[in-house]
Amino acid sequence: MTLHDDAVLVLKGYEGQPELRELYLEHLAAHPDGMYKPCSAGHLTSSALVIDPSRGRVLLTLHRKLGMWLQMGGHCEEGDPTVEAAALREAAEESGIAGLTLLPGGPVRLDRHPIPAPCHWHLDVQYAALAPADGTERISEESLDLRWYAYDEVAGVADTSVVRLLEGTLARL
Protein backbone atom coordinates (compact mmCIF):
# COMPACT_ATOMS: atom_id res chain seq x y z
CA MET A 1 0.00 0.00 0.00
CA THR A 2 1.29 3.46 -0.84
CA LEU A 3 1.22 6.49 1.43
CA HIS A 4 -1.39 7.98 -0.95
CA ASP A 5 -3.59 4.87 -0.51
CA ASP A 6 -3.17 5.03 3.26
CA ALA A 7 -4.21 8.70 3.31
CA VAL A 8 -7.36 7.89 1.35
CA LEU A 9 -8.25 5.10 3.81
CA VAL A 10 -7.56 7.33 6.82
CA LEU A 11 -9.71 10.11 5.41
CA LYS A 12 -12.56 7.77 4.45
CA GLY A 13 -12.55 6.48 8.04
CA TYR A 14 -12.46 9.96 9.58
CA GLU A 15 -15.98 10.90 10.64
CA GLY A 16 -15.51 14.58 11.49
CA GLN A 17 -15.49 17.68 9.31
CA PRO A 18 -17.28 16.09 6.30
CA GLU A 19 -16.85 19.01 3.89
CA LEU A 20 -13.14 19.34 4.56
CA ARG A 21 -12.69 15.56 4.45
CA GLU A 22 -14.32 15.49 1.00
CA LEU A 23 -12.08 18.32 -0.19
CA TYR A 24 -9.01 16.31 0.91
CA LEU A 25 -10.30 13.19 -0.87
CA GLU A 26 -11.04 15.17 -4.05
CA HIS A 27 -7.53 16.63 -3.91
CA LEU A 28 -5.96 13.17 -3.65
CA ALA A 29 -8.16 11.81 -6.46
CA ALA A 30 -7.07 14.67 -8.74
CA HIS A 31 -3.39 14.66 -7.72
CA PRO A 32 -1.52 11.35 -7.50
CA ASP A 33 1.43 13.44 -6.19
CA GLY A 34 -0.79 15.23 -3.65
CA MET A 35 1.03 13.73 -0.67
CA TYR A 36 4.28 15.54 -1.32
CA LYS A 37 5.73 19.02 -1.32
CA PRO A 38 6.35 19.27 -5.10
CA CYS A 39 2.58 19.18 -5.80
CA SER A 40 1.94 22.86 -6.57
CA ALA A 41 -1.84 22.55 -6.11
CA GLY A 42 -1.19 21.73 -2.46
CA HIS A 43 -0.22 18.67 -0.49
CA LEU A 44 -1.09 16.74 2.63
CA THR A 45 0.95 17.35 5.73
CA SER A 46 0.82 15.48 9.00
CA SER A 47 1.13 16.90 12.50
CA ALA A 48 0.72 15.98 16.14
CA LEU A 49 0.00 18.01 19.25
CA VAL A 50 2.38 16.71 21.95
CA ILE A 51 0.43 16.51 25.17
CA ASP A 52 1.25 15.60 28.77
CA PRO A 53 -2.14 14.82 30.37
CA SER A 54 -0.62 14.00 33.77
CA ARG A 55 0.57 17.62 34.06
CA GLY A 56 -2.21 19.27 32.03
CA ARG A 57 0.07 20.76 29.41
CA VAL A 58 1.04 20.74 25.73
CA LEU A 59 4.40 21.26 24.03
CA LEU A 60 4.43 23.88 21.26
CA THR A 61 7.19 24.86 18.89
CA LEU A 62 7.97 28.40 17.83
CA HIS A 63 8.18 27.76 14.10
CA ARG A 64 11.37 29.18 12.61
CA LYS A 65 9.84 30.36 9.30
CA LEU A 66 6.38 31.40 10.50
CA GLY A 67 7.26 32.83 13.92
CA MET A 68 4.13 31.21 15.40
CA TRP A 69 3.57 28.75 18.25
CA LEU A 70 2.34 25.54 16.60
CA GLN A 71 2.02 21.80 17.10
CA MET A 72 4.81 19.62 15.70
CA GLY A 73 4.37 18.64 12.09
CA GLY A 74 5.41 18.90 8.50
CA HIS A 75 5.69 17.29 5.12
CA CYS A 76 5.21 13.63 4.38
CA GLU A 77 8.31 11.89 3.10
CA GLU A 78 8.79 9.04 0.64
CA GLY A 79 9.83 6.68 3.45
CA ASP A 80 6.72 7.28 5.57
CA PRO A 81 4.59 4.11 5.46
CA THR A 82 1.44 5.87 6.76
CA VAL A 83 0.10 9.34 7.49
CA GLU A 84 0.08 8.36 11.18
CA ALA A 85 3.77 7.38 10.99
CA ALA A 86 4.56 10.73 9.37
CA ALA A 87 2.86 12.57 12.25
CA LEU A 88 4.74 10.52 14.84
CA ARG A 89 8.07 11.02 13.02
CA GLU A 90 7.55 14.78 12.80
CA ALA A 91 6.53 15.00 16.47
CA ALA A 92 9.62 13.05 17.59
CA GLU A 93 11.98 15.02 15.32
CA GLU A 94 10.68 18.43 16.31
CA SER A 95 10.14 17.77 20.03
CA GLY A 96 13.21 15.62 20.60
CA ILE A 97 11.09 13.38 22.85
CA ALA A 98 11.66 9.65 22.53
CA GLY A 99 8.79 7.27 23.19
CA LEU A 100 5.87 9.39 21.98
CA THR A 101 2.69 7.44 21.24
CA LEU A 102 -0.26 8.65 19.24
CA LEU A 103 -3.62 9.00 20.93
CA PRO A 104 -5.76 6.10 19.61
CA GLY A 105 -8.64 6.71 17.25
CA GLY A 106 -6.96 8.24 14.22
CA PRO A 107 -6.80 11.93 13.35
CA VAL A 108 -8.18 14.45 15.82
CA ARG A 109 -8.84 17.16 13.21
CA LEU A 110 -8.15 18.37 9.69
CA ASP A 111 -6.87 21.87 8.96
CA ARG A 112 -6.45 23.44 5.51
CA HIS A 113 -4.37 26.61 5.40
CA PRO A 114 -2.82 28.69 2.61
CA ILE A 115 0.94 28.81 2.16
CA PRO A 116 3.15 31.00 -0.03
CA ALA A 117 3.81 30.18 -3.70
CA PRO A 118 4.86 28.08 -5.51
CA CYS A 119 2.52 25.79 -3.59
CA HIS A 120 -0.92 26.94 -2.52
CA TRP A 121 -2.27 24.80 0.33
CA HIS A 122 -1.31 22.58 3.21
CA LEU A 123 -3.98 20.00 3.93
CA ASP A 124 -2.96 18.99 7.43
CA VAL A 125 -4.03 15.72 9.05
CA GLN A 126 -3.73 16.41 12.77
CA TYR A 127 -3.10 13.86 15.51
CA ALA A 128 -2.26 14.03 19.22
CA ALA A 129 0.86 12.43 20.70
CA LEU A 130 1.19 11.47 24.34
CA ALA A 131 4.50 12.32 25.97
CA PRO A 132 6.00 9.69 28.28
CA ALA A 133 6.40 10.68 31.93
CA ASP A 134 10.19 10.66 31.62
CA GLY A 135 10.28 12.41 28.21
CA THR A 136 12.70 15.28 27.76
CA GLU A 137 12.22 17.81 24.98
CA ARG A 138 15.08 19.02 22.79
CA ILE A 139 14.88 21.89 20.34
CA SER A 140 15.39 21.09 16.63
CA GLU A 141 16.75 23.14 13.73
CA GLU A 142 13.18 23.81 12.57
CA SER A 143 12.28 25.64 15.75
CA LEU A 144 13.24 28.87 17.45
CA ASP A 145 11.97 27.58 20.79
CA LEU A 146 10.01 24.79 22.48
CA ARG A 147 7.78 25.48 25.44
CA TRP A 148 5.24 23.65 27.56
CA TYR A 149 1.95 25.48 28.04
CA ALA A 150 -0.90 24.72 30.43
CA TYR A 151 -4.12 23.94 28.55
CA ASP A 152 -5.64 27.29 29.51
CA GLU A 153 -2.59 29.22 28.22
CA VAL A 154 -2.73 27.90 24.64
CA ALA A 155 -5.39 30.33 23.38
CA GLY A 156 -3.19 33.24 24.47
CA VAL A 157 -0.18 32.18 22.36
CA ALA A 158 -1.42 30.03 19.48
CA ASP A 159 -3.83 30.45 16.58
CA THR A 160 -7.36 29.06 16.32
CA SER A 161 -6.21 25.89 14.58
CA VAL A 162 -4.04 24.87 17.54
CA VAL A 163 -6.80 25.77 20.01
CA ARG A 164 -9.30 23.59 18.10
CA LEU A 165 -6.77 20.75 17.96
CA LEU A 166 -6.29 20.97 21.72
CA GLU A 167 -10.07 21.02 22.28
CA GLY A 168 -10.49 17.95 20.08
CA THR A 169 -7.65 16.19 21.87
CA LEU A 170 -9.03 16.94 25.33
CA ALA A 171 -12.45 15.62 24.26
CA ARG A 172 -10.79 12.24 23.56
CA LEU A 173 -8.94 11.92 26.86
XYZ file of N, CA, C and O in Angstrom:
692
model
N 0.854 -1.182 0.000
C 0.000 0.000 0.000
C 0.896 1.241 0.000
O 1.861 1.313 0.738
N 0.524 2.219 -0.789
C 1.285 3.463 -0.845
C 0.812 4.432 0.232
O -0.271 4.268 0.808
N 1.609 5.456 0.470
C 1.220 6.494 1.427
C -0.066 7.183 0.951
O -0.945 7.499 1.754
N -0.181 7.390 -0.353
C -1.388 7.978 -0.949
C -2.607 7.115 -0.613
O -3.650 7.627 -0.181
N -2.482 5.791 -0.807
C -3.586 4.870 -0.509
C -3.956 4.919 0.979
O -5.128 4.907 1.338
N -2.923 4.955 1.824
C -3.166 5.033 3.263
C -3.935 6.302 3.610
O -4.884 6.262 4.395
N -3.532 7.427 3.028
C -4.211 8.699 3.307
C -5.686 8.626 2.919
O -6.550 9.105 3.657
N -5.966 8.027 1.782
C -7.362 7.887 1.347
C -8.148 7.054 2.363
O -9.259 7.425 2.762
N -7.575 5.937 2.814
C -8.252 5.099 3.809
C -8.465 5.846 5.129
O -9.535 5.764 5.727
N -7.440 6.557 5.576
C -7.557 7.326 6.819
C -8.675 8.349 6.699
O -9.511 8.486 7.599
N -8.695 9.060 5.594
C -9.707 10.107 5.414
C -11.107 9.528 5.271
O -12.060 10.089 5.795
N -11.236 8.406 4.577
C -12.555 7.773 4.450
C -13.067 7.300 5.806
O -14.269 7.275 6.043
N -12.156 6.938 6.715
C -12.548 6.485 8.041
C -12.747 7.607 9.044
O -13.289 7.386 10.130
N -12.330 8.803 8.684
C -12.463 9.958 9.584
C -13.890 10.478 9.505
O -14.378 10.806 8.422
N -14.561 10.567 10.648
C -15.980 10.905 10.640
C -16.272 12.380 10.864
O -17.402 12.812 10.695
N -15.275 13.160 11.235
C -15.509 14.578 11.489
C -15.332 15.427 10.238
O -14.878 14.943 9.204
N -15.717 16.674 10.337
C -15.488 17.680 9.309
C -15.761 17.167 7.882
O -14.883 17.160 7.032
N -16.989 16.754 7.578
C -17.280 16.088 6.303
C -16.931 16.912 5.054
O -16.440 16.353 4.065
N -17.166 18.207 5.072
C -16.853 19.011 3.886
C -15.350 19.076 3.640
O -14.891 18.938 2.502
N -14.594 19.271 4.693
C -13.143 19.339 4.558
C -12.574 17.971 4.184
O -11.680 17.861 3.343
N -13.122 16.924 4.794
C -12.691 15.562 4.447
C -12.901 15.296 2.962
O -12.022 14.766 2.287
N -14.042 15.693 2.428
C -14.318 15.494 0.998
C -13.360 16.294 0.129
O -12.904 15.828 -0.911
N -13.037 17.510 0.549
C -12.078 18.322 -0.186
C -10.717 17.634 -0.247
O -10.063 17.600 -1.286
N -10.276 17.053 0.874
C -9.013 16.311 0.906
C -9.068 15.124 -0.058
O -8.123 14.872 -0.806
N -10.168 14.363 -0.005
C -10.301 13.188 -0.875
C -10.340 13.591 -2.348
O -9.733 12.919 -3.192
N -11.020 14.678 -2.664
C -11.036 15.171 -4.048
C -9.636 15.585 -4.484
O -9.231 15.328 -5.626
N -8.902 16.226 -3.597
C -7.526 16.626 -3.914
C -6.675 15.398 -4.241
O -5.947 15.391 -5.243
N -6.759 14.369 -3.410
C -5.963 13.165 -3.647
C -6.387 12.445 -4.925
O -5.544 11.900 -5.638
N -7.688 12.450 -5.235
C -8.165 11.815 -6.462
C -7.634 12.550 -7.700
O -7.305 11.933 -8.711
N -7.527 13.861 -7.600
C -7.070 14.667 -8.742
C -5.550 14.755 -8.847
O -5.025 15.096 -9.908
N -4.850 14.464 -7.752
C -3.393 14.659 -7.722
C -2.697 13.426 -7.139
O -2.536 13.331 -5.927
N -2.245 12.519 -7.993
C -1.516 11.349 -7.495
C -0.268 11.735 -6.690
O 0.178 10.970 -5.839
N 0.266 12.943 -6.935
C 1.434 13.437 -6.191
C 1.025 14.325 -5.015
O 1.864 15.001 -4.424
N -0.250 14.317 -4.650
C -0.794 15.226 -3.646
C -0.348 14.990 -2.214
O -0.748 15.724 -1.319
N 0.497 13.991 -2.009
C 1.028 13.728 -0.672
C 2.309 14.507 -0.398
O 2.725 14.615 0.746
N 2.919 15.027 -1.458
C 4.279 15.537 -1.319
C 4.437 16.990 -1.723
O 3.701 17.506 -2.565
N 5.442 17.606 -1.157
C 5.730 19.024 -1.319
C 5.771 19.514 -2.773
O 5.291 20.608 -3.053
N 6.302 18.755 -3.728
C 6.350 19.267 -5.104
C 4.986 19.503 -5.774
O 4.915 20.176 -6.791
N 3.904 18.981 -5.204
C 2.578 19.178 -5.804
C 2.158 20.636 -5.608
O 1.800 21.054 -4.503
N 2.178 21.411 -6.682
C 1.939 22.855 -6.574
C 0.488 23.216 -6.249
O 0.215 24.313 -5.779
N -0.440 22.290 -6.453
C -1.840 22.554 -6.112
C -2.072 22.466 -4.607
O -3.118 22.867 -4.112
N -1.089 21.947 -3.899
C -1.189 21.733 -2.463
C -0.831 20.302 -2.146
O -0.746 19.463 -3.036
N -0.602 20.021 -0.880
C -0.224 18.667 -0.491
C -0.614 18.414 0.956
O -0.773 19.340 1.741
N -0.788 17.113 1.255
C -1.092 16.739 2.625
C 0.149 16.920 3.487
O 1.269 16.702 3.029
N -0.071 17.327 4.699
C 0.954 17.354 5.728
C 0.395 16.566 6.913
O -0.794 16.242 6.939
N 1.251 16.263 7.854
C 0.818 15.484 9.004
C 1.442 16.090 10.253
O 2.632 16.401 10.268
N 0.630 16.261 11.280
C 1.134 16.903 12.496
C 0.572 16.213 13.729
O -0.362 15.416 13.644
N 1.186 16.541 14.869
C 0.719 15.979 16.143
C 0.936 16.990 17.255
O 2.012 17.582 17.374
N -0.082 17.184 18.055
C 0.003 18.005 19.252
C 0.567 17.127 20.363
O -0.037 16.123 20.741
N 1.750 17.474 20.863
C 2.376 16.709 21.947
C 1.750 17.167 23.261
O 1.768 18.345 23.593
N 1.198 16.205 23.974
C 0.428 16.514 25.175
C 0.919 15.670 26.350
O 1.340 14.531 26.180
N 0.883 16.262 27.525
C 1.249 15.596 28.772
C 0.035 15.688 29.696
O -0.076 16.624 30.500
N -0.912 14.743 29.579
C -2.143 14.824 30.373
C -1.911 14.776 31.877
O -2.670 15.378 32.633
N -0.864 14.105 32.324
C -0.621 14.000 33.767
C -0.291 15.355 34.379
O -0.513 15.579 35.566
N 0.230 16.277 33.564
C 0.565 17.618 34.057
C -0.327 18.701 33.441
O -0.107 19.889 33.677
N -1.287 18.302 32.610
C -2.215 19.267 32.026
C -1.544 20.294 31.130
O -1.842 21.485 31.218
N -0.666 19.806 30.235
C 0.074 20.756 29.406
C 0.347 20.190 28.009
O 0.252 18.976 27.788
N 0.681 21.103 27.098
C 1.038 20.736 25.732
C 2.376 21.394 25.380
O 2.711 22.463 25.891
N 3.112 20.738 24.482
C 4.396 21.261 24.031
C 4.194 21.897 22.659
O 3.732 21.245 21.730
N 4.529 23.185 22.542
C 4.427 23.880 21.264
C 5.809 24.295 20.801
O 6.718 24.508 21.602
N 5.940 24.414 19.490
C 7.188 24.860 18.891
C 6.995 26.247 18.296
O 5.956 26.523 17.695
N 7.973 27.101 18.484
C 7.968 28.404 17.831
C 8.604 28.194 16.466
O 9.822 28.054 16.346
N 7.757 28.114 15.458
C 8.181 27.763 14.104
C 9.167 28.783 13.561
O 8.897 29.988 13.590
N 10.297 28.301 13.078
C 11.369 29.176 12.609
C 10.921 30.087 11.463
O 11.175 31.275 11.476
N 10.224 29.556 10.474
C 9.837 30.358 9.303
C 8.603 31.217 9.547
O 8.501 32.323 9.046
N 7.662 30.694 10.318
C 6.385 31.397 10.503
C 6.357 32.294 11.739
O 5.511 33.172 11.843
N 7.245 32.040 12.705
C 7.256 32.835 13.925
C 5.992 32.673 14.748
O 5.575 33.592 15.447
N 5.372 31.493 14.683
C 4.126 31.212 15.403
C 4.316 29.975 16.277
O 5.069 29.068 15.913
N 3.580 29.939 17.400
C 3.567 28.753 18.250
C 2.597 27.742 17.639
O 1.412 28.033 17.473
N 3.124 26.560 17.294
C 2.341 25.539 16.599
C 2.599 24.160 17.193
O 3.568 23.960 17.922
N 1.757 23.197 16.798
C 2.023 21.801 17.100
C 3.176 21.336 16.210
O 3.533 21.998 15.247
N 3.745 20.185 16.519
C 4.814 19.622 15.701
C 4.206 19.072 14.424
O 3.117 18.510 14.439
N 4.898 19.216 13.314
C 4.374 18.640 12.087
C 5.122 19.095 10.864
O 6.004 19.949 10.941
N 4.754 18.507 9.741
C 5.405 18.899 8.501
C 5.049 17.999 7.340
O 4.020 17.322 7.342
N 5.935 17.987 6.376
C 5.694 17.292 5.119
C 5.859 15.780 5.248
O 6.713 15.307 5.991
N 5.043 15.078 4.488
C 5.205 13.633 4.380
C 6.444 13.370 3.532
O 6.774 14.157 2.641
N 7.109 12.257 3.824
C 8.314 11.890 3.097
C 8.120 10.536 2.432
O 7.302 9.725 2.884
N 8.898 10.291 1.397
C 8.792 9.038 0.636
C 8.877 7.803 1.526
O 8.233 6.809 1.255
N 9.665 7.841 2.585
C 9.829 6.677 3.454
C 8.733 6.487 4.486
O 8.734 5.481 5.200
N 7.799 7.409 4.589
C 6.719 7.282 5.575
C 5.729 6.214 5.102
O 5.134 6.357 4.033
N 5.523 5.157 5.892
C 4.589 4.112 5.459
C 3.121 4.528 5.572
O 2.277 4.039 4.823
N 2.825 5.430 6.541
C 1.443 5.867 6.765
C 1.432 7.347 7.154
O 2.459 7.903 7.562
N 0.266 7.953 7.063
C 0.098 9.344 7.494
C 0.331 9.427 9.005
O 0.949 10.370 9.494
N -0.124 8.415 9.724
C 0.077 8.359 11.176
C 1.570 8.297 11.506
O 2.050 8.991 12.409
N 2.315 7.487 10.765
C 3.766 7.378 10.992
C 4.463 8.705 10.701
O 5.416 9.078 11.391
N 3.985 9.423 9.693
C 4.562 10.733 9.374
C 4.341 11.702 10.529
O 5.247 12.452 10.906
N 3.151 11.687 11.111
C 2.859 12.565 12.253
C 3.750 12.229 13.440
O 4.300 13.125 14.085
N 3.910 10.941 13.719
C 4.743 10.523 14.842
C 6.210 10.866 14.588
O 6.914 11.332 15.487
N 6.692 10.669 13.369
C 8.069 11.018 13.017
C 8.305 12.501 13.205
O 9.289 12.932 13.825
N 7.411 13.323 12.674
C 7.551 14.782 12.804
C 7.528 15.213 14.272
O 8.314 16.055 14.693
N 6.625 14.633 15.054
C 6.532 14.996 16.470
C 7.822 14.642 17.207
O 8.316 15.429 18.015
N 8.377 13.468 16.929
C 9.617 13.054 17.587
C 10.792 13.918 17.141
O 11.599 14.355 17.970
N 10.882 14.186 15.830
C 11.978 15.016 15.320
C 11.945 16.430 15.901
O 12.965 16.958 16.318
N 10.775 17.030 15.913
C 10.679 18.434 16.309
C 10.637 18.638 17.826
O 11.011 19.702 18.300
N 10.189 17.636 18.565
C 10.145 17.772 20.029
C 11.402 17.220 20.692
O 11.725 17.610 21.813
N 12.059 16.284 20.012
C 13.212 15.618 20.602
C 12.843 14.571 21.635
O 13.704 13.968 22.256
N 11.549 14.323 21.830
C 11.087 13.385 22.853
C 11.007 11.980 22.276
O 10.309 11.742 21.290
N 11.738 11.053 22.908
C 11.662 9.646 22.529
C 10.463 9.004 23.224
O 10.088 9.400 24.329
N 9.859 8.024 22.559
C 8.788 7.265 23.190
C 7.410 7.880 23.099
O 6.518 7.487 23.854
N 7.209 8.843 22.192
C 5.867 9.385 21.982
C 4.958 8.290 21.434
O 5.398 7.432 20.672
N 3.689 8.337 21.810
C 2.687 7.440 21.241
C 1.489 8.266 20.817
O 1.141 9.238 21.493
N 0.899 7.894 19.703
C -0.265 8.649 19.237
C -1.505 8.248 20.029
O -1.688 7.074 20.372
N -2.332 9.231 20.300
C -3.624 8.996 20.931
C -4.427 8.096 19.993
O -4.510 8.382 18.795
N -5.003 7.011 20.483
C -5.759 6.104 19.609
C -6.969 6.794 18.978
O -7.466 7.801 19.486
N -7.420 6.229 17.878
C -8.644 6.710 17.251
C -8.437 7.500 15.982
O -9.387 8.061 15.449
N -7.210 7.550 15.479
C -6.963 8.245 14.219
C -6.828 9.742 14.392
O -6.601 10.241 15.502
N -6.978 10.475 13.284
C -6.799 11.929 13.349
C -7.782 12.584 14.312
O -8.919 12.135 14.463
N -7.322 13.663 14.938
C -8.182 14.453 15.820
C -8.937 15.486 14.992
O -10.129 15.700 15.199
N -8.237 16.107 14.037
C -8.840 17.159 13.207
C -8.139 17.223 11.859
O -7.060 16.660 11.667
N -8.759 17.984 10.960
C -8.150 18.373 9.691
C -8.052 19.890 9.696
O -8.912 20.572 10.250
N -7.003 20.421 9.063
C -6.867 21.872 8.960
C -6.239 22.211 7.610
O -5.135 21.768 7.306
N -6.945 22.991 6.827
C -6.449 23.437 5.513
C -6.066 24.904 5.636
O -6.881 25.728 6.055
N -4.813 25.222 5.285
C -4.375 26.606 5.398
C -3.499 26.978 4.202
O -2.761 26.160 3.672
N -3.613 28.235 3.766
C -2.819 28.691 2.612
C -1.348 28.835 2.983
O -1.015 29.136 4.137
N -0.496 28.601 1.997
C 0.941 28.806 2.161
C 1.461 29.578 0.953
O 0.810 29.622 -0.084
N 2.614 30.200 1.074
C 3.151 31.003 -0.029
C 3.464 30.165 -1.270
O 3.733 28.978 -1.181
N 3.461 30.816 -2.432
C 3.813 30.175 -3.698
C 5.232 29.623 -3.600
O 6.033 30.135 -2.814
N 5.571 28.596 -4.349
C 4.864 28.082 -5.512
C 3.714 27.142 -5.190
O 2.907 26.830 -6.038
N 3.642 26.639 -3.969
C 2.523 25.786 -3.588
C 1.391 26.685 -3.097
O 1.587 27.878 -2.884
N 0.210 26.111 -2.916
C -0.920 26.937 -2.515
C -1.551 26.554 -1.184
O -2.024 27.409 -0.464
N -1.560 25.247 -0.869
C -2.274 24.802 0.327
C -1.542 23.687 1.046
O -0.969 22.804 0.422
N -1.634 23.723 2.376
C -1.306 22.580 3.213
C -2.634 21.999 3.661
O -3.491 22.722 4.176
N -2.801 20.723 3.467
C -3.979 20.000 3.930
C -3.492 19.116 5.071
O -2.998 18.006 4.852
N -3.571 19.635 6.285
C -2.955 18.990 7.433
C -3.885 17.962 8.063
O -5.060 18.245 8.329
N -3.340 16.774 8.311
C -4.028 15.715 9.046
C -3.422 15.742 10.452
O -2.238 15.476 10.622
N -4.239 16.102 11.434
C -3.734 16.409 12.772
C -4.054 15.308 13.781
O -5.205 14.904 13.930
N -3.015 14.884 14.469
C -3.103 13.858 15.507
C -2.724 14.473 16.858
O -2.338 15.644 16.931
N -2.774 13.648 17.901
C -2.257 14.031 19.216
C -1.282 12.950 19.652
O -1.533 11.758 19.443
N -0.156 13.364 20.226
C 0.864 12.433 20.698
C 1.031 12.584 22.200
O 1.163 13.700 22.707
N 1.030 11.469 22.885
C 1.189 11.466 24.336
C 2.665 11.381 24.688
O 3.381 10.496 24.209
N 3.113 12.301 25.520
C 4.504 12.319 25.969
C 4.672 11.344 27.138
O 3.836 11.313 28.043
N 5.751 10.559 27.132
C 5.997 9.688 28.280
C 6.381 10.511 29.505
O 6.905 11.626 29.377
N 6.142 9.960 30.678
C 6.403 10.683 31.930
C 7.861 11.127 32.047
O 8.146 12.186 32.594
N 8.770 10.331 31.505
C 10.192 10.658 31.615
C 10.734 11.354 30.371
O 11.942 11.512 30.216
N 9.856 11.785 29.466
C 10.281 12.414 28.215
C 10.948 13.766 28.436
O 10.510 14.544 29.279
N 12.000 14.002 27.685
C 12.701 15.281 27.756
C 12.726 15.900 26.369
O 13.177 15.262 25.411
N 12.251 17.120 26.267
C 12.223 17.806 24.976
C 13.605 18.349 24.619
O 14.430 18.610 25.482
N 13.829 18.477 23.306
C 15.083 19.018 22.792
C 14.762 19.790 21.522
O 14.128 19.279 20.612
N 15.189 21.011 21.460
C 14.884 21.890 20.336
C 15.554 21.381 19.052
O 16.666 20.865 19.088
N 14.850 21.517 17.925
C 15.388 21.088 16.630
C 15.758 22.316 15.791
O 15.436 23.454 16.153
N 16.365 22.062 14.647
C 16.750 23.144 13.728
C 15.539 23.875 13.156
O 15.666 25.003 12.689
N 14.378 23.221 13.160
C 13.182 23.812 12.568
C 12.473 24.779 13.505
O 11.485 25.395 13.135
N 12.980 24.886 14.720
C 12.282 25.641 15.749
C 13.166 26.722 16.351
O 14.365 26.538 16.515
N 12.545 27.831 16.705
C 13.239 28.872 17.450
C 13.200 28.593 18.945
O 14.068 29.022 19.696
N 12.140 27.873 19.382
C 11.967 27.583 20.794
C 10.961 26.450 20.939
O 10.160 26.191 20.038
N 11.003 25.776 22.071
C 10.009 24.793 22.484
C 9.558 25.204 23.871
O 10.380 25.601 24.695
N 8.262 25.078 24.122
C 7.781 25.477 25.438
C 6.513 24.699 25.787
O 5.635 24.522 24.956
N 6.452 24.274 27.049
C 5.240 23.646 27.565
C 4.268 24.743 27.993
O 4.669 25.703 28.636
N 3.004 24.556 27.646
C 1.947 25.484 28.040
C 0.821 24.711 28.716
O 0.427 23.631 28.251
N 0.297 25.285 29.799
C -0.902 24.723 30.426
C -2.047 24.842 29.413
O -2.058 25.740 28.572
N -2.996 23.929 29.499
C -4.117 23.942 28.550
C -4.736 25.326 28.416
O -5.015 25.784 27.302
N -4.947 25.993 29.548
C -5.636 27.288 29.506
C -4.752 28.436 29.007
O -5.240 29.545 28.819
N -3.484 28.193 28.755
C -2.592 29.223 28.217
C -2.505 29.200 26.693
O -2.057 30.163 26.075
N -2.926 28.100 26.080
C -2.729 27.905 24.643
C -3.434 28.975 23.813
O -2.860 29.516 22.863
N -4.651 29.326 24.154
C -5.389 30.335 23.383
C -4.701 31.691 23.391
O -4.877 32.481 22.457
N -3.885 31.963 24.394
C -3.188 33.238 24.470
C -1.934 33.316 23.624
O -1.414 34.407 23.395
N -1.432 32.172 23.133
C -0.184 32.181 22.365
C -0.319 31.598 20.966
O 0.495 31.908 20.090
N -1.306 30.751 20.751
C -1.421 30.028 19.477
C -2.655 30.466 18.698
O -3.562 31.076 19.244
N -2.689 30.089 17.429
C -3.827 30.455 16.581
C -5.010 29.509 16.797
O -4.920 28.532 17.538
N -6.106 29.804 16.151
C -7.355 29.058 16.317
C -7.200 27.587 15.975
O -7.802 26.730 16.621
N -6.397 27.274 14.967
C -6.208 25.888 14.576
C -5.631 25.055 15.722
O -6.084 23.937 15.980
N -4.646 25.599 16.417
C -4.036 24.874 17.535
C -5.029 24.764 18.691
O -5.126 23.709 19.331
N -5.790 25.797 18.940
C -6.797 25.772 20.006
C -7.844 24.695 19.709
O -8.207 23.905 20.592
N -8.307 24.621 18.465
C -9.298 23.588 18.095
C -8.707 22.187 18.210
O -9.389 21.251 18.628
N -7.437 22.043 17.837
C -6.770 20.749 17.958
C -6.670 20.344 19.426
O -6.928 19.185 19.774
N -6.340 21.268 20.295
C -6.289 20.975 21.723
C -7.680 20.586 22.233
O -7.824 19.606 22.965
N -8.709 21.337 21.852
C -10.068 21.018 22.282
C -10.477 19.612 21.835
O -11.048 18.850 22.619
N -10.166 19.287 20.580
C -10.487 17.947 20.076
C -9.726 16.852 20.805
O -10.252 15.775 21.086
N -8.484 17.149 21.140
C -7.653 16.194 21.866
C -8.205 15.972 23.270
O -8.351 14.830 23.726
N -8.523 17.053 23.966
C -9.032 16.935 25.333
C -10.367 16.190 25.368
O -10.656 15.463 26.330
N -11.163 16.329 24.320
C -12.450 15.621 24.256
C -12.252 14.108 24.153
O -13.152 13.345 24.504
N -11.083 13.681 23.696
C -10.788 12.244 23.560
C -10.137 11.635 24.790
O -10.048 10.421 24.886
N -9.633 12.468 25.680
C -8.939 11.924 26.860
C -9.907 11.362 27.882
O -11.017 11.760 28.011
